[in-house]
Structures are given as structure tokens and as C-alpha cells.
Short mmCIF file of C-alpha atoms in Angstrom, two decimals:
data_model
loop_
_atom_site.label_atom_id
_atom_site.label_comp_id
_atom_site.label_asym_id
_atom_site.label_seq_id
_atom_site.Cartn_x
_atom_site.Cartn_y
_atom_site.Cartn_z
CA MET A 1 63.11 96.14 78.71
CA MET A 2 64.20 94.41 81.92
CA THR A 3 63.38 95.89 85.30
CA TYR A 4 66.13 96.93 87.69
CA GLN A 5 65.63 93.76 89.73
CA GLU A 6 65.79 91.55 86.63
CA GLN A 7 69.00 93.24 85.54
CA TYR A 8 70.45 92.91 89.03
CA GLN A 9 69.63 89.20 89.11
CA LYS A 10 71.23 88.66 85.69
CA TYR A 11 74.54 90.18 86.76
CA LEU A 12 74.36 88.52 90.18
CA ASP A 13 73.93 85.10 88.57
CA TRP A 14 77.05 85.65 86.45
CA VAL A 15 79.06 86.51 89.54
CA GLU A 16 77.72 83.69 91.71
CA ARG A 17 78.42 81.09 89.01
CA THR A 18 81.97 82.32 88.51
CA LEU A 19 83.22 83.10 92.03
CA PRO A 20 83.70 79.51 93.29
CA GLY A 21 86.03 78.63 90.44
CA MET A 22 88.10 81.75 91.08
CA LEU A 23 89.21 80.39 94.46
CA PRO A 24 90.46 76.81 93.98
CA GLU A 25 90.39 74.43 96.93
CA ARG A 26 93.64 72.88 98.13
CA PRO A 27 94.16 69.87 100.41
CA ALA A 28 94.97 70.48 104.06
CA GLU A 29 98.58 69.39 103.61
CA GLU A 30 99.03 72.28 101.15
CA GLY A 31 97.54 74.89 103.47
CA GLY A 32 93.97 74.34 102.42
CA GLN A 33 92.46 75.43 105.73
CA SER A 34 92.99 79.07 104.76
CA ASP A 35 91.10 78.33 101.52
CA GLU A 36 88.26 76.85 103.54
CA ALA A 37 88.07 79.92 105.77
CA ALA A 38 88.21 82.26 102.78
CA ARG A 39 85.46 80.37 100.96
CA TYR A 40 83.33 80.38 104.10
CA SER A 41 83.18 84.16 103.96
CA LEU A 42 83.30 84.62 100.19
CA MET A 43 80.39 82.26 99.52
CA ALA A 44 78.24 83.46 102.42
CA GLY A 45 76.04 85.43 100.03
CA GLY A 46 75.55 89.13 100.50
CA LYS A 47 74.28 91.73 98.09
CA ARG A 48 77.36 91.63 95.78
CA LEU A 49 76.78 95.32 95.06
CA ARG A 50 80.28 96.05 93.83
CA PRO A 51 80.61 93.29 91.24
CA VAL A 52 77.04 93.81 90.08
CA LEU A 53 77.71 97.53 89.61
CA LEU A 54 80.81 96.75 87.56
CA MET A 55 78.87 94.37 85.35
CA ALA A 56 75.90 96.73 84.98
CA VAL A 57 77.95 99.79 84.06
CA SER A 58 80.10 97.69 81.71
CA ASP A 59 76.94 96.46 80.00
CA MET A 60 75.58 99.99 79.75
CA LEU A 61 78.83 101.12 78.10
CA GLY A 62 78.97 98.21 75.66
CA VAL A 63 81.77 96.19 77.25
CA ASP A 64 81.88 92.45 76.62
CA LEU A 65 80.71 91.05 79.97
CA SER A 66 83.13 88.13 79.80
CA ARG A 67 85.94 90.70 79.88
CA ALA A 68 84.37 92.54 82.82
CA LEU A 69 83.67 89.43 84.88
CA PRO A 70 87.19 88.79 86.31
CA PHE A 71 87.38 92.39 87.49
CA ALA A 72 83.99 92.03 89.16
CA CYS A 73 85.00 88.84 90.96
CA ALA A 74 88.33 90.26 92.09
CA LEU A 75 86.51 93.28 93.52
CA GLU A 76 84.17 91.03 95.51
CA MET A 77 87.18 89.18 96.93
CA ILE A 78 88.72 92.47 98.04
CA HIS A 79 85.44 93.51 99.66
CA THR A 80 85.11 90.17 101.47
CA TYR A 81 88.69 90.32 102.73
CA SER A 82 87.93 93.76 104.16
CA LEU A 83 84.88 92.39 106.01
CA ILE A 84 86.87 89.51 107.51
CA HIS A 85 89.53 91.87 108.83
CA ASP A 86 86.99 94.52 109.88
CA ASP A 87 85.21 91.97 112.08
CA LEU A 88 88.36 90.96 113.99
CA PRO A 89 88.58 91.78 117.72
CA CYS A 90 91.39 94.27 117.05
CA MET A 91 89.10 96.20 114.68
CA ASP A 92 85.30 96.24 115.08
CA ASN A 93 85.10 93.02 117.12
CA ASP A 94 81.94 91.61 115.57
CA ASP A 95 80.50 88.10 115.89
CA LEU A 96 77.96 88.21 113.05
CA ARG A 97 78.31 88.83 109.32
CA ARG A 98 75.87 88.09 106.49
CA GLY A 99 73.61 86.39 109.00
CA ARG A 100 76.10 83.88 110.40
CA PRO A 101 79.16 83.77 112.68
CA THR A 102 82.11 85.80 111.47
CA CYS A 103 85.18 84.09 110.04
CA HIS A 104 87.29 84.41 113.18
CA LYS A 105 84.50 82.97 115.36
CA VAL A 106 84.51 79.81 113.23
CA PHE A 107 88.18 79.43 112.27
CA GLY A 108 90.03 81.48 114.90
CA GLU A 109 91.64 84.88 114.64
CA ALA A 110 94.92 83.81 113.04
CA MET A 111 93.19 81.80 110.32
CA ALA A 112 90.79 84.68 109.65
CA VAL A 113 93.75 87.00 109.09
CA LEU A 114 95.21 84.49 106.63
CA ALA A 115 91.85 84.05 104.90
CA GLY A 116 91.60 87.79 104.35
CA ASP A 117 95.19 87.94 103.12
CA LEU A 118 94.50 85.05 100.74
CA LEU A 119 91.45 86.76 99.23
CA LEU A 120 93.31 90.02 98.72
CA ASN A 121 96.29 88.30 97.12
CA ARG A 122 94.07 86.10 94.94
CA ALA A 123 92.19 89.21 93.77
CA TYR A 124 95.45 90.72 92.55
CA GLU A 125 96.35 87.50 90.75
CA ILE A 126 92.99 87.59 88.97
CA LEU A 127 93.43 91.25 88.04
CA LEU A 128 96.91 90.63 86.65
CA ASP A 129 95.67 87.67 84.61
CA ALA A 130 92.88 89.86 83.21
CA VAL A 131 95.23 92.58 81.98
CA ASP A 132 95.46 92.42 78.19
CA PRO A 133 98.30 94.41 76.57
CA ALA A 134 96.13 94.79 73.49
CA CYS A 135 93.45 96.51 75.61
CA PRO A 136 95.00 99.29 77.75
CA GLY A 137 91.69 99.79 79.53
CA THR A 138 92.23 96.51 81.37
CA LEU A 139 95.38 97.85 83.04
CA ALA A 140 93.60 101.08 83.96
CA ALA A 141 90.68 99.11 85.42
CA ALA A 142 93.02 96.96 87.53
CA ARG A 143 94.84 100.07 88.73
CA ASP A 144 91.61 101.82 89.75
CA ILE A 145 90.47 98.80 91.75
CA CYS A 146 93.83 98.42 93.49
CA ARG A 147 93.98 102.13 94.29
CA ALA A 148 90.48 102.05 95.79
CA ALA A 149 91.52 99.24 98.13
CA GLY A 150 94.69 100.94 99.36
CA GLY A 151 95.86 103.91 101.33
CA GLN A 152 94.15 106.41 99.04
CA GLY A 153 90.89 104.50 99.46
CA MET A 154 89.51 101.91 101.85
CA ILE A 155 92.57 101.37 104.05
CA GLY A 156 93.07 105.10 104.40
CA GLY A 157 89.41 105.46 105.33
CA GLN A 158 89.63 102.66 107.89
CA THR A 159 92.64 104.43 109.38
CA LEU A 160 90.66 107.65 109.68
CA ASP A 161 87.77 105.70 111.20
CA LEU A 162 89.96 104.23 113.94
CA ALA A 163 91.52 107.61 114.67
CA ALA A 164 88.06 109.23 114.88
CA GLU A 165 86.71 107.04 117.70
CA GLY A 166 85.58 109.26 120.55
CA ARG A 167 86.17 112.46 118.54
CA CYS A 168 83.67 114.92 117.11
CA LEU A 169 84.55 115.28 113.45
CA SER A 170 83.81 118.24 111.23
CA ALA A 171 81.42 117.78 108.31
CA GLY A 172 84.36 117.71 105.91
CA GLU A 173 86.29 115.14 107.95
CA LEU A 174 83.27 112.87 108.20
CA LYS A 175 82.57 113.03 104.46
CA GLN A 176 86.22 112.35 103.61
CA MET A 177 86.36 109.34 105.94
CA HIS A 178 83.18 107.85 104.47
CA ARG A 179 84.23 108.49 100.87
CA GLN A 180 87.43 106.56 101.48
CA LYS A 181 86.25 103.86 103.89
CA THR A 182 83.15 102.79 101.96
CA GLY A 183 82.77 105.05 98.95
CA ALA A 184 86.06 104.14 97.25
CA LEU A 185 85.10 100.49 96.72
CA LEU A 186 81.69 101.55 95.38
CA LEU A 187 83.20 104.10 93.00
CA ALA A 188 85.87 101.65 91.79
CA PRO A 189 83.53 99.33 89.83
CA ILE A 190 82.05 102.29 87.99
CA LEU A 191 85.45 103.70 87.06
CA ALA A 192 86.78 100.25 86.13
CA ALA A 193 83.84 99.74 83.77
CA ALA A 194 84.52 103.15 82.21
CA ASP A 195 88.18 102.15 81.77
CA LEU A 196 87.21 98.92 80.02
CA ALA A 197 84.87 100.82 77.72
CA LYS A 198 87.37 103.62 77.04
CA ALA A 199 84.51 105.97 77.81
CA PRO A 200 84.91 109.64 76.78
CA PRO A 201 86.09 112.08 79.48
CA ASP A 202 82.70 113.79 79.88
CA VAL A 203 80.99 110.46 80.54
CA VAL A 204 83.74 109.41 82.95
CA HIS A 205 83.30 112.70 84.84
CA LEU A 206 79.55 112.17 85.25
CA LEU A 207 80.02 108.53 86.25
CA HIS A 208 82.56 109.69 88.82
CA GLU A 209 80.04 112.17 90.23
CA TYR A 210 77.41 109.45 90.33
CA GLY A 211 79.73 106.93 92.01
CA GLN A 212 80.96 109.35 94.64
CA SER A 213 77.42 110.34 95.59
CA ALA A 214 76.16 106.75 95.58
CA GLY A 215 79.07 105.57 97.70
CA LEU A 216 78.56 108.28 100.28
CA ALA A 217 74.81 107.65 100.34
CA PHE A 218 75.43 103.95 100.96
CA GLN A 219 77.47 104.75 104.07
CA ILE A 220 75.00 107.35 105.36
CA GLN A 221 72.24 104.74 105.08
CA ASP A 222 74.52 102.25 106.84
CA ASP A 223 74.90 104.72 109.70
CA ILE A 224 71.12 105.13 109.89
CA LEU A 225 70.42 101.39 109.76
CA ASP A 226 72.95 100.69 112.51
CA ALA A 227 70.93 103.03 114.72
CA VAL A 228 67.40 101.86 113.87
CA ALA A 229 67.48 98.26 112.55
CA ASP A 230 67.93 94.96 114.37
CA ALA A 231 70.58 92.27 113.91
CA ARG A 232 68.16 89.83 112.27
CA THR A 233 67.39 92.35 109.51
CA LEU A 234 70.95 93.60 109.09
CA GLY A 235 72.65 90.20 109.18
CA LYS A 236 75.27 91.76 111.46
CA THR A 237 75.37 93.29 114.93
CA ALA A 238 73.13 96.34 115.29
CA GLY A 239 74.01 99.35 117.46
CA LYS A 240 77.72 98.71 116.95
CA ASP A 241 78.55 102.33 116.05
CA SER A 242 77.17 103.66 119.30
CA ARG A 243 78.81 100.83 121.27
CA ASP A 244 82.20 101.67 119.82
CA ASN A 245 81.74 105.44 119.98
CA LYS A 246 82.12 105.75 116.20
CA ALA A 247 81.86 109.00 114.29
CA THR A 248 78.82 108.63 112.01
CA TYR A 249 76.21 110.82 110.36
CA VAL A 250 73.80 109.84 113.13
CA SER A 251 76.19 110.49 116.02
CA ILE A 252 77.22 113.89 114.65
CA TYR A 253 74.01 115.17 113.04
CA GLY A 254 71.25 113.13 114.68
CA LEU A 255 68.86 110.76 112.93
CA ALA A 256 66.58 113.30 111.26
CA GLU A 257 69.46 115.35 109.83
CA ALA A 258 71.28 112.19 108.69
CA ARG A 259 68.17 111.28 106.69
CA ARG A 260 68.17 114.73 105.10
CA HIS A 261 71.82 114.28 104.15
CA LEU A 262 70.90 110.95 102.56
CA VAL A 263 68.17 112.54 100.44
CA SER A 264 70.41 115.40 99.27
CA THR A 265 73.30 113.05 98.44
CA LEU A 266 71.03 110.80 96.41
CA ALA A 267 69.70 113.88 94.61
CA GLN A 268 73.26 114.59 93.45
CA ALA A 269 73.48 111.05 92.06
CA ARG A 270 70.15 111.52 90.27
CA GLN A 271 71.43 114.74 88.71
CA ALA A 272 74.49 112.93 87.37
CA VAL A 273 72.20 110.34 85.76
CA ALA A 274 70.08 113.09 84.22
CA ASP A 275 73.21 114.71 82.82
CA LEU A 276 74.15 111.44 81.11
CA ALA A 277 70.93 111.53 79.03
CA PRO A 278 72.45 113.35 76.01
CA TYR A 279 74.98 110.53 75.57
CA GLY A 280 72.30 108.01 74.61
CA LEU A 281 73.05 105.53 77.40
CA GLU A 282 70.44 103.26 78.95
CA THR A 283 70.68 104.50 82.54
CA GLY A 284 67.75 102.61 84.06
CA PHE A 285 70.01 100.48 86.25
CA LEU A 286 71.76 103.55 87.66
CA THR A 287 68.40 105.05 88.60
CA GLY A 288 67.23 101.76 90.10
CA PHE A 289 70.38 101.56 92.19
CA ILE A 290 69.67 105.02 93.63
CA ASP A 291 66.15 103.90 94.56
CA PHE A 292 67.62 100.80 96.22
CA LEU A 293 70.07 102.91 98.25
CA GLN A 294 67.21 105.08 99.50
CA THR A 295 64.96 102.22 100.59
CA ARG A 296 67.30 99.36 101.57
CA ASN A 297 66.91 97.92 105.06
CA HIS A 298 70.09 95.86 105.31
#
């Protein structure tokens, strides 16, 4: 049986081999500079958590990985577009991403906007091409990914984040903002995989519980790392939340209490995995992902 890291590397390799071909290069006279800017950010590496999760859960549920792969790549394009736009001066105003200058620092603000737009639009093209009328789960998977990226998910969460600057949020408001801003795009690959597998409702419910808890835990750990890590380790600017007066688990609860929230949220994810045991699924990757969320340093 493969270890978590071996599984992760297997799915990561699939994604890394496939992504470049999903974003064709055009000559400059056809607007190719936006392609260049998009590829600069898309191929800058990163953990690829979202596409790897989609591939891993699909594999666990018996989905043909070649069917899952386009959905995984489209999801990574959506995530990368969000980072490009998030780094812009009108948003978080960051100069560093994945260990190198952000897209707008290299290509200018206008081209960075277009690069993000291109990645989002290309992701939807890929999703539409992957929809198979003979397999209704493909349409459901595309819908779940699109919904997670929109007003009910990431964009809605970003809106709440901007509105929360300088405010003291309630516990419920903070959790809702994080579940939309970050959690939605971490839940989406799990739900999309369940769609592709036509998983039974009870399994979908437990995967939803797992994904919600994992997504929230990821953001809580992000809040903690922003407060305690350095830019070299993070690959992006450290201390940005405090600089921008952001509402985070650390700013509202303090560092020690934020760490307790992380542990309790991960415990909820572990319980969801335990509850999946009667369904005969190989859940080792899900457990390994929880361990990664608890110990990651970037």
C-alpha cells in the first residue's frame, strides 16, 4: 500500500504533466501575452492541493482518473486566477507568490487582470468539454466547481473579507467568511469526485462534512502561519493580515486559541473519516491530508 506522500506524488505528477497542454500558447499578434502571463502563474508550482484532492477522492471512489483529470486541471486554473487577482494592488497588494514576484509585478496590473480572466474562462471551457451527456455526474461535477468559485463560494467570501477589514467579526461571521473564501474551493474537488462516482447520499454527506472541516482548518492554519512564519518559508509576504487589519482567527481569538480551533476542526474531519469506515473505502489519503493540514508550514 502506498504512503500518503507516494499517493500525493502520483496524483501531482498527473496534474503537472497535463496542465501545460490545457493552456495553449498563442503568438503575440493573437494576444499571446496574456497567455504568457497566465502560464507564468499557472506553472509556478505550488502544492496543487485542490486538483490532487479531486484525483485522490475520485480514485478512492473508483472513478476513472482520465475522466477526473480535466476537472482537476480546471479547478487549478480557477485557483490560480484567484491568486493573481487577490495579489493585485486593489485587493491584497502583494509582491510575492509561490516564491517569486506576483503576476502584476512582472507583467503589469492590466495584463495580470487579463491573465486571471483568461484562466477562469479557460477553466470553464475545459469543464464544458468534459461534460458527457451519457454520464450525468460530469455535469454535476462541473456545476459544483463553478458554484464554489462564484458568489455562493469564493467570490462571496472575498467580498465578506473586504467588508470585514477593520471590523471585529463574531465567531459565526468569521467561520462563514472562511468557509466561502477558502473552504469552498477545497470542498469542491471532494464533491466533484463524489458526483463523478455517483456516490450514495450517506457517503456524500460524510465527504461534505470532511471537506468543510478540512477547508476551514486550512484557512485557520493559514491565519496562524501568516502570524508566525517568514516570507521565505511561506513563499509569499508574511504578516500581511496584520498589515491590512484583516479579520482572522489570530486577530480575533489570539494565537493560542486559534491553534485550539485548528485542533478541534481537524478532529471533526477525522470523525468524518472514521464514519466512512463501514462503506469499505480506502481512506488513508483523507487521513494523511488531515495530518498534512495540522503540520504544514507553508
